[in-house]
mmCIF file of N, CA and C in Angstrom:
data_model
loop_
_atom_site.group_PDB
_atom_site.id
_atom_site.type_symbol
_atom_site.label_atom_id
_atom_site.label_comp_id
_atom_site.label_asym_id
_atom_site.label_seq_id
_atom_site.Cartn_x
_atom_site.Cartn_y
_atom_site.Cartn_z
ATOM 1 N N MET U 1320 116.157 82.647 17.531
ATOM 2 C CA MET U 1320 116.600 83.127 18.797
ATOM 3 C C MET U 1320 116.186 82.075 20.015
ATOM 4 N N LEU U 1321 117.088 81.953 20.994
ATOM 5 C CA LEU U 1321 117.101 80.742 21.867
ATOM 6 C C LEU U 1321 116.427 81.440 23.146
ATOM 7 N N LYS U 1322 115.459 80.496 23.560
ATOM 8 C CA LYS U 1322 114.772 80.824 24.714
ATOM 9 C C LYS U 1322 114.862 79.885 25.881
ATOM 10 N N GLU U 1323 115.628 80.410 27.094
ATOM 11 C CA GLU U 1323 115.924 79.524 28.187
ATOM 12 C C GLU U 1323 114.946 79.437 29.304
ATOM 13 N N HIS U 1324 114.815 78.189 29.873
ATOM 14 C CA HIS U 1324 113.823 78.178 30.986
ATOM 15 C C HIS U 1324 114.769 77.598 32.051
ATOM 16 N N SER U 1325 114.438 77.912 33.289
ATOM 17 C CA SER U 1325 115.069 77.288 34.428
ATOM 18 C C SER U 1325 114.526 75.904 34.583
ATOM 19 N N PRO U 1326 115.147 74.955 35.333
ATOM 20 C CA PRO U 1326 114.715 73.704 35.498
ATOM 21 C C PRO U 1326 113.328 73.842 36.307
ATOM 22 N N THR U 1327 113.081 74.589 37.190
ATOM 23 C CA THR U 1327 111.634 74.747 38.109
ATOM 24 C C THR U 1327 110.767 75.034 37.108
ATOM 25 N N THR U 1328 110.840 76.117 36.173
ATOM 26 C CA THR U 1328 109.944 76.279 35.192
ATOM 27 C C THR U 1328 109.762 75.172 34.166
ATOM 28 N N VAL U 1329 110.450 74.286 33.980
ATOM 29 C CA VAL U 1329 110.154 73.216 33.113
ATOM 30 C C VAL U 1329 109.560 72.038 33.904
ATOM 31 N N HIS U 1330 110.247 71.940 35.034
ATOM 32 C CA HIS U 1330 109.256 70.988 35.819
ATOM 33 C C HIS U 1330 107.835 71.151 35.877
ATOM 34 N N ASP U 1331 107.517 72.533 36.103
ATOM 35 C CA ASP U 1331 106.086 72.980 36.121
ATOM 36 C C ASP U 1331 105.291 72.792 34.875
ATOM 37 N N MET U 1332 106.094 73.001 33.854
ATOM 38 C CA MET U 1332 105.448 72.764 32.129
ATOM 39 C C MET U 1332 105.419 71.362 32.061
ATOM 40 N N VAL U 1333 106.272 70.319 32.624
ATOM 41 C CA VAL U 1333 106.119 68.919 32.456
ATOM 42 C C VAL U 1333 104.749 68.472 33.151
ATOM 43 N N ALA U 1334 104.540 69.133 34.431
ATOM 44 C CA ALA U 1334 103.562 68.786 35.312
ATOM 45 C C ALA U 1334 102.285 69.114 34.930
ATOM 46 N N ASP U 1335 102.123 70.173 34.011
ATOM 47 C CA ASP U 1335 100.884 70.308 33.512
ATOM 48 C C ASP U 1335 100.612 70.286 32.273
ATOM 49 N N ARG U 1336 101.682 69.331 31.557
ATOM 50 C CA ARG U 1336 101.527 68.812 30.323
ATOM 51 C C ARG U 1336 101.618 69.815 29.257
ATOM 52 N N SER U 1337 102.207 70.911 29.351
ATOM 53 C CA SER U 1337 102.019 72.056 28.523
ATOM 54 C C SER U 1337 103.291 71.827 27.183
ATOM 55 N N ILE U 1338 104.126 71.021 27.497
ATOM 56 C CA ILE U 1338 105.307 70.924 26.562
ATOM 57 C C ILE U 1338 105.550 69.214 26.519
ATOM 58 N N LEU U 1339 106.352 69.154 25.158
ATOM 59 C CA LEU U 1339 106.921 67.929 25.050
ATOM 60 C C LEU U 1339 108.474 68.096 25.372
ATOM 61 N N LEU U 1340 108.822 67.570 26.455
ATOM 62 C CA LEU U 1340 110.336 67.430 26.667
ATOM 63 C C LEU U 1340 111.226 66.738 26.057
ATOM 64 N N VAL U 1341 112.200 67.124 25.221
ATOM 65 C CA VAL U 1341 113.018 66.335 24.429
ATOM 66 C C VAL U 1341 114.344 66.373 25.080
ATOM 67 N N ASP U 1342 114.914 64.936 25.208
ATOM 68 C CA ASP U 1342 116.273 64.944 25.792
ATOM 69 C C ASP U 1342 117.035 64.612 24.572
ATOM 70 N N VAL U 1343 117.938 65.387 24.397
ATOM 71 C CA VAL U 1343 118.913 65.153 23.405
ATOM 72 C C VAL U 1343 120.329 64.554 23.691
ATOM 73 N N ARG U 1344 120.361 63.899 24.717
ATOM 74 C CA ARG U 1344 121.530 63.310 25.344
ATOM 75 C C ARG U 1344 121.717 61.725 24.607
ATOM 76 N N GLU U 1345 122.665 61.034 24.823
ATOM 77 C CA GLU U 1345 122.727 59.681 24.269
ATOM 78 C C GLU U 1345 122.068 58.746 25.186
ATOM 79 N N PRO U 1346 121.820 57.520 24.638
ATOM 80 C CA PRO U 1346 120.846 56.442 25.109
ATOM 81 C C PRO U 1346 121.497 56.085 26.652
ATOM 82 N N GLN U 1347 123.004 55.991 26.676
ATOM 83 C CA GLN U 1347 123.551 55.495 27.988
ATOM 84 C C GLN U 1347 123.290 56.630 29.037
ATOM 85 N N GLU U 1348 123.324 57.723 28.655
ATOM 86 C CA GLU U 1348 123.163 59.006 29.540
ATOM 87 C C GLU U 1348 121.729 58.960 30.022
ATOM 88 N N PHE U 1349 120.682 58.921 29.082
ATOM 89 C CA PHE U 1349 119.270 58.676 29.422
ATOM 90 C C PHE U 1349 118.977 57.578 30.359
ATOM 91 N N ALA U 1350 119.679 56.296 30.363
ATOM 92 C CA ALA U 1350 119.547 55.260 31.032
ATOM 93 C C ALA U 1350 119.929 55.518 32.564
ATOM 94 N N ALA U 1351 121.095 56.165 32.327
ATOM 95 C CA ALA U 1351 121.496 56.386 33.923
ATOM 96 C C ALA U 1351 120.910 57.400 34.774
ATOM 97 N N ALA U 1352 120.261 58.373 34.188
ATOM 98 C CA ALA U 1352 119.505 59.255 34.841
ATOM 99 C C ALA U 1352 118.709 60.113 33.842
ATOM 100 N N ARG U 1353 117.240 60.341 34.101
ATOM 101 C CA ARG U 1353 116.445 60.804 33.309
ATOM 102 C C ARG U 1353 115.300 61.630 33.981
ATOM 103 N N ILE U 1354 114.449 62.590 33.278
ATOM 104 C CA ILE U 1354 113.505 63.343 33.820
ATOM 105 C C ILE U 1354 112.195 62.410 33.391
ATOM 106 N N HIS U 1355 111.199 62.209 34.374
ATOM 107 C CA HIS U 1355 110.027 61.531 33.987
ATOM 108 C C HIS U 1355 109.238 62.175 32.960
ATOM 109 N N GLY U 1356 108.785 61.520 31.866
ATOM 110 C CA GLY U 1356 107.984 62.281 30.863
ATOM 111 C C GLY U 1356 108.987 62.704 29.688
ATOM 112 N N ALA U 1357 110.146 62.952 29.842
ATOM 113 C CA ALA U 1357 110.942 63.128 28.611
ATOM 114 C C ALA U 1357 111.218 62.244 27.875
ATOM 115 N N VAL U 1358 111.325 62.405 26.304
ATOM 116 C CA VAL U 1358 111.505 61.427 25.306
ATOM 117 C C VAL U 1358 113.005 61.577 24.805
ATOM 118 N N LEU U 1359 113.546 60.562 24.413
ATOM 119 C CA LEU U 1359 114.690 60.748 24.083
ATOM 120 C C LEU U 1359 114.835 60.727 22.553
ATOM 121 N N PHE U 1360 115.846 61.634 22.193
ATOM 122 C CA PHE U 1360 116.074 61.990 20.585
ATOM 123 C C PHE U 1360 117.508 62.472 20.587
ATOM 124 N N PRO U 1361 118.393 61.646 20.528
ATOM 125 C CA PRO U 1361 119.751 62.078 20.663
ATOM 126 C C PRO U 1361 120.314 62.989 19.679
ATOM 127 N N LEU U 1362 121.247 63.890 19.978
ATOM 128 C CA LEU U 1362 121.729 64.889 18.987
ATOM 129 C C LEU U 1362 122.544 64.170 17.888
ATOM 130 N N SER U 1363 123.238 62.936 18.215
ATOM 131 C CA SER U 1363 123.800 62.401 17.115
ATOM 132 C C SER U 1363 122.903 61.894 15.955
ATOM 133 N N SER U 1364 121.637 61.623 16.071
ATOM 134 C CA SER U 1364 120.823 61.328 15.311
ATOM 135 C C SER U 1364 119.622 62.344 14.959
ATOM 136 N N PHE U 1365 120.006 63.479 15.576
ATOM 137 C CA PHE U 1365 118.863 64.510 15.490
ATOM 138 C C PHE U 1365 118.448 64.717 14.093
ATOM 139 N N ASP U 1366 117.136 64.878 13.662
ATOM 140 C CA ASP U 1366 116.606 65.444 12.708
ATOM 141 C C ASP U 1366 115.278 66.082 12.955
ATOM 142 N N PRO U 1367 115.354 67.651 12.823
ATOM 143 C CA PRO U 1367 114.430 68.446 13.235
ATOM 144 C C PRO U 1367 113.096 68.192 12.399
ATOM 145 N N THR U 1368 113.175 67.799 11.234
ATOM 146 C CA THR U 1368 111.862 67.502 10.435
ATOM 147 C C THR U 1368 111.057 66.397 10.975
ATOM 148 N N SER U 1369 111.693 65.616 12.162
ATOM 149 C CA SER U 1369 111.039 64.394 12.662
ATOM 150 C C SER U 1369 110.131 65.030 13.811
ATOM 151 N N LEU U 1370 110.425 66.167 14.249
ATOM 152 C CA LEU U 1370 109.685 66.653 15.518
ATOM 153 C C LEU U 1370 108.277 67.058 14.934
ATOM 154 N N PRO U 1371 107.292 67.088 15.933
ATOM 155 C CA PRO U 1371 105.988 67.543 15.711
ATOM 156 C C PRO U 1371 106.240 69.069 15.426
ATOM 157 N N ALA U 1372 104.879 69.550 14.580
ATOM 158 C CA ALA U 1372 105.092 71.050 13.971
ATOM 159 C C ALA U 1372 104.909 71.866 15.293
ATOM 160 N N PRO U 1373 105.480 73.093 15.313
ATOM 161 C CA PRO U 1373 105.785 73.826 16.313
ATOM 162 C C PRO U 1373 104.308 74.246 16.767
ATOM 163 N N ASP U 1374 103.514 74.526 15.735
ATOM 164 C CA ASP U 1374 101.960 74.774 15.969
ATOM 165 C C ASP U 1374 101.111 73.864 16.747
ATOM 166 N N ALA U 1375 101.717 72.610 16.589
ATOM 167 C CA ALA U 1375 101.004 71.296 17.391
ATOM 168 C C ALA U 1375 101.503 71.132 18.587
ATOM 169 N N VAL U 1376 102.740 71.099 18.849
ATOM 170 C CA VAL U 1376 103.316 70.754 20.213
ATOM 171 C C VAL U 1376 104.526 71.899 20.522
ATOM 172 N N ARG U 1377 104.316 72.189 21.737
ATOM 173 C CA ARG U 1377 105.410 73.188 22.276
ATOM 174 C C ARG U 1377 106.544 72.303 23.045
ATOM 175 N N VAL U 1378 107.792 72.149 22.114
ATOM 176 C CA VAL U 1378 108.783 71.561 22.411
ATOM 177 C C VAL U 1378 109.761 72.319 23.204
ATOM 178 N N VAL U 1379 110.366 71.661 24.364
ATOM 179 C CA VAL U 1379 111.392 72.217 24.886
ATOM 180 C C VAL U 1379 112.718 71.042 25.156
ATOM 181 N N PHE U 1380 113.805 71.524 24.876
ATOM 182 C CA PHE U 1380 114.875 70.556 24.838
ATOM 183 C C PHE U 1380 115.699 70.510 26.037
ATOM 184 N N HIS U 1381 116.296 69.404 26.196
ATOM 185 C CA HIS U 1381 117.313 69.400 27.597
ATOM 186 C C HIS U 1381 118.332 68.335 27.243
ATOM 187 N N CYS U 1382 119.742 68.527 27.632
ATOM 188 C CA CYS U 1382 120.778 67.683 27.745
ATOM 189 C C CYS U 1382 121.434 67.549 28.918
ATOM 190 N N GLY U 1383 122.630 67.326 29.039
ATOM 191 C CA GLY U 1383 123.344 67.260 30.246
ATOM 192 C C GLY U 1383 123.731 68.697 30.989
ATOM 193 N N SER U 1384 124.120 69.695 30.188
ATOM 194 C CA SER U 1384 124.571 70.865 30.715
ATOM 195 C C SER U 1384 123.747 72.192 30.080
ATOM 196 N N GLY U 1385 123.178 71.955 28.932
ATOM 197 C CA GLY U 1385 122.516 72.929 28.165
ATOM 198 C C GLY U 1385 123.047 73.423 26.600
ATOM 199 N N LYS U 1386 124.405 72.729 26.611
ATOM 200 C CA LYS U 1386 125.066 72.830 25.205
ATOM 201 C C LYS U 1386 124.521 72.184 24.274
ATOM 202 N N ARG U 1387 124.039 70.856 24.351
ATOM 203 C CA ARG U 1387 123.595 70.308 23.247
ATOM 204 C C ARG U 1387 122.086 70.555 22.910
ATOM 205 N N SER U 1388 121.453 70.798 24.015
ATOM 206 C CA SER U 1388 120.260 71.401 23.699
ATOM 207 C C SER U 1388 120.085 72.660 23.106
ATOM 208 N N ALA U 1389 120.929 73.552 23.229
ATOM 209 C CA ALA U 1389 121.056 74.741 22.586
ATOM 210 C C ALA U 1389 121.367 74.420 20.842
ATOM 211 N N MET U 1390 122.390 73.461 20.930
ATOM 212 C CA MET U 1390 122.533 72.941 19.332
ATOM 213 C C MET U 1390 121.393 72.390 18.614
ATOM 214 N N ALA U 1391 120.578 71.850 19.525
ATOM 215 C CA ALA U 1391 119.252 71.240 18.961
ATOM 216 C C ALA U 1391 118.436 72.454 18.602
ATOM 217 N N VAL U 1392 118.316 73.357 19.242
ATOM 218 C CA VAL U 1392 117.576 74.489 18.815
ATOM 219 C C VAL U 1392 117.993 75.133 17.508
ATOM 220 N N ALA U 1393 119.474 75.435 17.427
ATOM 221 C CA ALA U 1393 120.144 75.808 16.495
ATOM 222 C C ALA U 1393 119.839 75.088 15.154
ATOM 223 N N ARG U 1394 119.792 73.709 15.181
ATOM 224 C CA ARG U 1394 119.448 73.049 13.857
ATOM 225 C C ARG U 1394 118.021 72.929 13.636
ATOM 226 N N CYS U 1395 117.148 73.299 14.758
ATOM 227 C CA CYS U 1395 115.777 73.389 14.157
ATOM 228 C C CYS U 1395 115.648 74.898 13.423
ATOM 229 N N GLN U 1396 116.276 75.885 13.896
ATOM 230 C CA GLN U 1396 116.238 77.135 13.302
ATOM 231 C C GLN U 1396 117.126 76.979 11.666
ATOM 232 N N GLN U 1397 118.002 76.171 11.803
ATOM 233 C CA GLN U 1397 118.599 76.240 10.219
ATOM 234 C C GLN U 1397 117.835 75.431 9.556
ATOM 235 N N ALA U 1398 117.000 74.598 10.030
ATOM 236 C CA ALA U 1398 115.887 73.762 9.090
ATOM 237 C C ALA U 1398 114.642 74.507 8.925
ATOM 238 N N GLY U 1399 114.524 75.727 9.513
ATOM 239 C CA GLY U 1399 113.455 76.620 9.461
ATOM 240 C C GLY U 1399 112.074 76.246 10.433
ATOM 241 N N ILE U 1400 112.643 75.535 11.381
ATOM 242 C CA ILE U 1400 111.450 74.949 12.181
ATOM 243 C C ILE U 1400 111.453 75.661 13.601
ATOM 244 N N GLN U 1401 110.534 76.255 14.022
ATOM 245 C CA GLN U 1401 110.490 77.183 14.992
ATOM 246 C C GLN U 1401 110.410 76.592 16.569
ATOM 247 N N HIS U 1402 111.229 75.641 16.766
ATOM 248 C CA HIS U 1402 111.350 75.148 17.988
ATOM 249 C C HIS U 1402 112.632 75.985 18.692
ATOM 250 N N THR U 1403 112.377 76.762 19.920
ATOM 251 C CA THR U 1403 113.383 77.743 20.299
ATOM 252 C C THR U 1403 113.504 77.474 21.618
ATOM 253 N N GLU U 1404 113.021 76.664 22.529
ATOM 254 C CA GLU U 1404 113.256 76.660 23.853
ATOM 255 C C GLU U 1404 114.133 75.501 24.296
ATOM 256 N N HIS U 1405 114.854 75.752 25.270
ATOM 257 C CA HIS U 1405 115.478 74.741 26.110
ATOM 258 C C HIS U 1405 115.802 75.164 27.561
ATOM 259 N N MET U 1406 116.180 74.147 28.255
ATOM 260 C CA MET U 1406 116.507 74.058 29.801
ATOM 261 C C MET U 1406 117.830 74.686 30.004
ATOM 262 N N ALA U 1407 117.852 75.635 30.724
ATOM 263 C CA ALA U 1407 119.471 76.199 30.846
ATOM 264 C C ALA U 1407 120.028 75.111 31.999
ATOM 265 N N GLY U 1408 121.034 74.886 31.761
ATOM 266 C CA GLY U 1408 121.880 73.940 32.801
ATOM 267 C C GLY U 1408 121.560 72.446 32.802
ATOM 268 N N GLY U 1409 120.752 72.044 31.790
ATOM 269 C CA GLY U 1409 120.739 70.719 31.645
ATOM 270 C C GLY U 1409 119.984 69.890 32.779
ATOM 271 N N ILE U 1410 120.239 68.579 32.717
ATOM 272 C CA ILE U 1410 119.842 67.833 33.816
ATOM 273 C C ILE U 1410 120.463 67.963 35.057
ATOM 274 N N GLN U 1411 121.743 68.445 34.916
ATOM 275 C CA GLN U 1411 122.874 68.828 35.943
ATOM 276 C C GLN U 1411 122.162 70.011 36.989
ATOM 277 N N ALA U 1412 121.704 70.945 36.296
ATOM 278 C CA ALA U 1412 120.802 71.950 37.038
ATOM 279 C C ALA U 1412 119.454 71.446 37.546
ATOM 280 N N TRP U 1413 118.808 70.536 36.726
ATOM 281 C CA TRP U 1413 117.329 70.040 37.340
ATOM 282 C C TRP U 1413 117.979 69.182 38.706
ATOM 283 N N MET U 1414 118.936 68.385 38.701
ATOM 284 C CA MET U 1414 119.332 67.616 39.862
ATOM 285 C C MET U 1414 119.814 68.385 40.921
ATOM 286 N N ALA U 1415 120.631 69.330 40.627
ATOM 287 C CA ALA U 1415 120.973 70.325 41.677
ATOM 288 C C ALA U 1415 119.920 71.150 42.253
ATOM 289 N N ALA U 1416 118.892 71.386 41.634
ATOM 290 C CA ALA U 1416 117.661 72.085 42.218
ATOM 291 C C ALA U 1416 116.753 70.791 42.971
ATOM 292 N N ARG U 1417 117.128 69.565 42.923
ATOM 293 C CA ARG U 1417 116.580 68.532 43.660
ATOM 294 C C ARG U 1417 115.180 68.242 43.105
ATOM 295 N N LEU U 1418 115.028 68.427 41.822
ATOM 296 C CA LEU U 1418 113.899 67.882 41.123
ATOM 297 C C LEU U 1418 114.028 66.341 40.985
ATOM 298 N N PRO U 1419 112.699 65.733 40.709
ATOM 299 C CA PRO U 1419 112.652 64.383 40.408
ATOM 300 C C PRO U 1419 113.188 63.700 39.246
ATOM 301 N N THR U 1420 113.793 62.774 39.421
ATOM 302 C CA THR U 1420 114.645 61.989 38.400
ATOM 303 C C THR U 1420 114.317 60.561 38.549
ATOM 304 N N ILE U 1421 114.555 59.720 37.330
ATOM 305 C CA ILE U 1421 114.450 58.331 37.401
ATOM 306 C C ILE U 1421 116.147 57.790 37.131
ATOM 307 N N THR U 1422 116.667 57.144 38.159
ATOM 308 C CA THR U 1422 118.096 56.627 37.937
ATOM 309 C C THR U 1422 117.984 55.398 38.090
ATOM 310 N N LEU U 1423 119.398 54.760 37.636
ATOM 311 C CA LEU U 1423 119.583 53.359 37.930
ATOM 312 C C LEU U 1423 120.513 53.160 39.171
ATOM 313 N N ASP U 1424 120.318 52.133 39.833
ATOM 314 C CA ASP U 1424 121.197 51.903 41.039
ATOM 315 C C ASP U 1424 122.242 51.004 40.459
ATOM 316 N N PRO U 1425 123.473 51.694 40.600
ATOM 317 C CA PRO U 1425 124.389 50.809 40.015
ATOM 318 C C PRO U 1425 124.923 49.443 40.547
ATOM 319 N N ALA U 1426 124.477 49.296 41.845
ATOM 320 C CA ALA U 1426 124.756 48.184 42.403
ATOM 321 C C ALA U 1426 123.906 46.959 41.975
ATOM 322 N N SER U 1427 122.517 47.353 41.920
ATOM 323 C CA SER U 1427 121.475 46.059 41.603
ATOM 324 C C SER U 1427 121.167 46.408 40.086
ATOM 325 N N GLY U 1428 121.177 47.668 39.397
ATOM 326 C CA GLY U 1428 120.600 47.825 37.981
ATOM 327 C C GLY U 1428 119.093 47.937 38.042
ATOM 328 N N GLY U 1429 118.665 48.117 39.404
ATOM 329 C CA GLY U 1429 117.285 48.536 39.399
ATOM 330 C C GLY U 1429 117.102 49.870 39.411
ATOM 331 N N VAL U 1430 115.853 50.263 39.025
ATOM 332 C CA VAL U 1430 115.334 51.971 38.876
ATOM 333 C C VAL U 1430 115.109 52.371 40.109
ATOM 334 N N ILE U 1431 115.508 53.611 40.143
ATOM 335 C CA ILE U 1431 115.223 54.312 41.455
ATOM 336 C C ILE U 1431 114.457 55.641 41.123
ATOM 337 N N ASP U 1432 113.291 55.710 41.512
ATOM 338 C CA ASP U 1432 112.389 56.684 41.116
ATOM 339 C C ASP U 1432 112.607 57.934 42.184
ATOM 340 N N ARG U 1433 113.097 59.012 41.906
ATOM 341 C CA ARG U 1433 113.095 60.121 43.050
ATOM 342 C C ARG U 1433 112.121 61.258 42.756
ATOM 343 N N ARG U 1434 110.968 61.091 43.196
ATOM 344 C CA ARG U 1434 109.974 61.903 43.041
ATOM 345 C C ARG U 1434 109.865 62.870 44.415
#
């Protein structure tokens, strides 16, 4: 069963360190814009057995729009691993909610921390 969280709820869970936020986008997407504290584990090389056990760490997945993070949950379930949570709408919804991100300035290549 897929459990969806709003970006605001995920923001609060990241802030209180109650989850491990796993970004399943590709490295170039992660480099362009990311959520502070998220770890990258691209869906293209995703192996659910490499994740911490569900009883050890609460994992929430996110991607660009919510599609790939839902796929990550499905892959976990197929492997018998009970990580069932993702962020609805992905980083697009996160940014639309004006939550903090880390991005690259296309002109200089420098990091912009939008907190």
